[in-house]
């Protein structure tokens, strides 16, 4: 059976609905929907560079720079020049952001529970395993080969 439906359509819709629910719950926090950045920074033991953050989030460096600039204006992250390499900027959470991390984590747990309602633990485990396998497959497929043309 041929399946020509894009997987990304369903995944994009899930992402949109999940993010919308989370943003609504966390509307009092001026993070411009970048709660994943806050949670990632909260996991760090020390300030990290923009490049390290980009790698952790799997997004490009210019996008991280834009996000960090916006979050710095909102006073939820601190950006300091690395004394060991003045070209680097070290990113950490502001004291205000540190205070709201437990609240964000609680709301994430609540939205996760909502999203998982009616789905067995076994199915959630399989979903996670399948999603990870797909990510690995798509990451490995960097052959750079062009698709065959209709004449082949």
CSV table of C-alpha atoms in Angstrom, one decimal:
chain,number,residue,atom,x,y,z
A,1,UNK,CA,0.0,0.0,0.0
A,2,UNK,CA,1.3,3.4,-1.0
A,3,UNK,CA,1.1,6.1,1.6
A,4,UNK,CA,1.7,9.5,0.1
A,5,UNK,CA,0.4,11.5,3.1
A,6,UNK,CA,3.2,13.6,4.6
A,7,UNK,CA,4.0,12.5,8.1
A,8,UNK,CA,5.0,16.0,8.8
A,9,UNK,CA,1.4,17.2,8.4
A,10,UNK,CA,0.2,15.3,11.4
A,11,UNK,CA,3.4,16.1,13.4
A,12,UNK,CA,3.1,19.8,12.6
A,13,UNK,CA,-0.6,19.8,13.7
A,14,UNK,CA,0.3,18.0,17.0
A,15,UNK,CA,3.1,20.5,17.5
A,16,UNK,CA,0.8,23.4,16.8
A,17,UNK,CA,-1.9,22.2,19.2
A,18,UNK,CA,0.6,21.3,21.9
A,19,UNK,CA,2.4,24.6,21.7
A,20,UNK,CA,-0.9,26.6,21.6
A,21,UNK,CA,-2.1,24.8,24.8
A,22,UNK,CA,1.2,25.3,26.5
A,23,UNK,CA,1.4,29.0,25.5
A,24,UNK,CA,-2.1,29.6,26.8
A,25,UNK,CA,-1.2,28.0,30.1
A,26,UNK,CA,2.0,30.0,30.3
A,27,UNK,CA,0.8,33.3,28.9
A,28,UNK,CA,1.9,35.2,32.0
A,29,UNK,CA,5.6,34.4,31.2
A,30,UNK,CA,7.1,36.6,28.5
A,31,UNK,CA,9.1,33.9,26.8
A,32,UNK,CA,7.6,34.4,23.3
A,33,UNK,CA,6.7,30.7,23.2
A,34,UNK,CA,10.4,29.6,23.7
A,35,UNK,CA,9.7,27.5,26.8
A,36,UNK,CA,11.9,24.7,25.4
A,37,UNK,CA,14.9,27.1,25.5
A,38,UNK,CA,14.2,28.0,29.2
A,39,UNK,CA,13.9,24.3,30.1
A,40,UNK,CA,17.1,23.4,28.3
A,41,UNK,CA,19.0,26.3,30.0
A,42,UNK,CA,17.6,25.1,33.4
A,43,UNK,CA,19.1,21.7,32.9
A,44,UNK,CA,22.6,23.2,32.4
A,45,UNK,CA,25.1,23.2,35.3
A,46,UNK,CA,26.7,26.4,34.1
A,47,UNK,CA,26.2,29.0,31.4
A,48,UNK,CA,26.5,27.7,27.8
A,49,UNK,CA,27.4,29.3,24.5
A,50,UNK,CA,24.8,30.1,21.8
A,51,UNK,CA,26.5,27.4,19.6
A,52,UNK,CA,26.0,24.8,22.3
A,53,UNK,CA,22.4,25.8,22.8
A,54,UNK,CA,21.8,25.5,19.0
A,55,UNK,CA,23.2,22.0,19.1
A,56,UNK,CA,21.1,21.0,22.1
A,57,UNK,CA,17.9,22.3,20.4
A,58,UNK,CA,18.8,21.1,16.9
A,59,UNK,CA,18.2,24.5,15.4
A,60,UNK,CA,20.6,26.8,13.5
A,61,UNK,CA,22.8,29.3,15.2
A,62,UNK,CA,21.2,32.4,13.6
A,63,UNK,CA,17.8,31.3,15.0
A,64,UNK,CA,19.3,30.9,18.4
A,65,UNK,CA,20.8,34.3,18.3
A,66,UNK,CA,17.4,35.8,17.4
A,67,UNK,CA,15.7,33.9,20.2
A,68,UNK,CA,18.3,34.8,22.8
A,69,UNK,CA,18.2,38.5,21.8
A,70,UNK,CA,14.4,38.5,22.3
A,71,UNK,CA,14.7,36.6,25.6
A,72,UNK,CA,17.4,39.0,26.8
A,73,UNK,CA,15.1,42.0,26.1
A,74,UNK,CA,12.4,40.3,28.2
A,75,UNK,CA,15.0,39.9,31.0
A,76,UNK,CA,14.6,36.1,31.2
A,77,UNK,CA,18.1,35.2,30.1
A,78,UNK,CA,21.5,36.7,30.8
A,79,UNK,CA,24.1,37.1,28.1
A,80,UNK,CA,27.7,37.6,29.1
A,81,UNK,CA,30.9,37.7,27.1
A,82,UNK,CA,33.1,34.7,27.7
A,83,UNK,CA,36.3,36.0,29.4
A,84,UNK,CA,38.2,33.1,27.9
A,85,UNK,CA,37.0,33.8,24.3
A,86,UNK,CA,35.5,37.3,23.9
A,87,UNK,CA,33.8,36.2,20.6
A,88,UNK,CA,31.5,33.8,22.6
A,89,UNK,CA,28.5,34.8,24.5
A,90,UNK,CA,27.5,32.7,27.6
A,91,UNK,CA,23.8,32.2,28.1
A,92,UNK,CA,22.1,31.5,31.4
A,93,UNK,CA,18.7,32.0,33.0
A,94,UNK,CA,18.0,35.2,34.9
A,95,UNK,CA,17.0,35.0,38.5
A,96,UNK,CA,13.4,35.8,37.4
A,97,UNK,CA,13.4,32.9,35.0
A,98,UNK,CA,14.9,30.6,37.6
A,99,UNK,CA,11.9,31.3,39.8
A,100,UNK,CA,9.3,30.3,37.1
A,101,UNK,CA,11.0,27.1,36.0
A,102,UNK,CA,9.1,24.9,38.5
A,103,UNK,CA,5.8,26.5,37.2
A,104,UNK,CA,6.8,25.8,33.6
A,105,UNK,CA,7.7,22.2,34.4
A,106,UNK,CA,4.3,21.7,36.2
A,107,UNK,CA,2.4,23.1,33.2
A,108,UNK,CA,4.4,20.9,30.8
A,109,UNK,CA,3.5,17.9,32.9
A,110,UNK,CA,-0.2,18.9,32.8
A,111,UNK,CA,-0.2,19.4,29.0
A,112,UNK,CA,1.6,16.1,28.5
A,113,UNK,CA,-1.1,14.4,30.6
A,114,UNK,CA,-3.8,16.1,28.5
A,115,UNK,CA,-2.1,15.0,25.3
A,116,UNK,CA,-1.7,11.4,26.6
A,117,UNK,CA,-5.3,11.1,27.8
A,118,UNK,CA,-6.8,7.7,26.7
A,119,UNK,CA,-3.5,6.4,25.4
A,120,UNK,CA,-2.0,3.4,27.2
A,121,UNK,CA,1.6,3.5,28.5
A,122,UNK,CA,2.5,0.8,26.1
A,123,UNK,CA,1.3,2.8,23.1
A,124,UNK,CA,3.2,5.9,24.4
A,125,UNK,CA,6.4,3.8,24.6
A,126,UNK,CA,5.9,2.5,21.1
A,127,UNK,CA,5.2,6.0,19.8
A,128,UNK,CA,8.4,7.3,21.4
A,129,UNK,CA,10.4,4.4,20.0
A,130,UNK,CA,9.0,4.9,16.5
A,131,UNK,CA,9.5,8.6,16.5
A,132,UNK,CA,13.2,8.1,17.6
A,133,UNK,CA,13.7,5.5,14.9
A,134,UNK,CA,12.3,7.8,12.3
A,135,UNK,CA,14.5,10.7,13.4
A,136,UNK,CA,17.6,8.4,13.2
A,137,UNK,CA,16.5,7.1,9.7
A,138,UNK,CA,16.1,10.7,8.4
A,139,UNK,CA,19.3,11.8,10.0
A,140,UNK,CA,21.3,8.9,8.5
A,141,UNK,CA,19.8,9.6,5.0
A,142,UNK,CA,22.2,12.3,4.0
A,143,UNK,CA,23.5,10.6,0.8
A,144,UNK,CA,23.0,13.7,-1.3
A,145,UNK,CA,21.8,11.6,-4.2
A,146,UNK,CA,19.3,13.2,-6.5
A,147,UNK,CA,16.0,11.3,-7.0
A,148,UNK,CA,15.6,9.3,-10.2
A,149,UNK,CA,14.0,11.1,-13.1
A,150,UNK,CA,10.9,9.8,-14.9
A,151,UNK,CA,13.1,8.6,-17.8
A,152,UNK,CA,15.0,6.1,-15.6
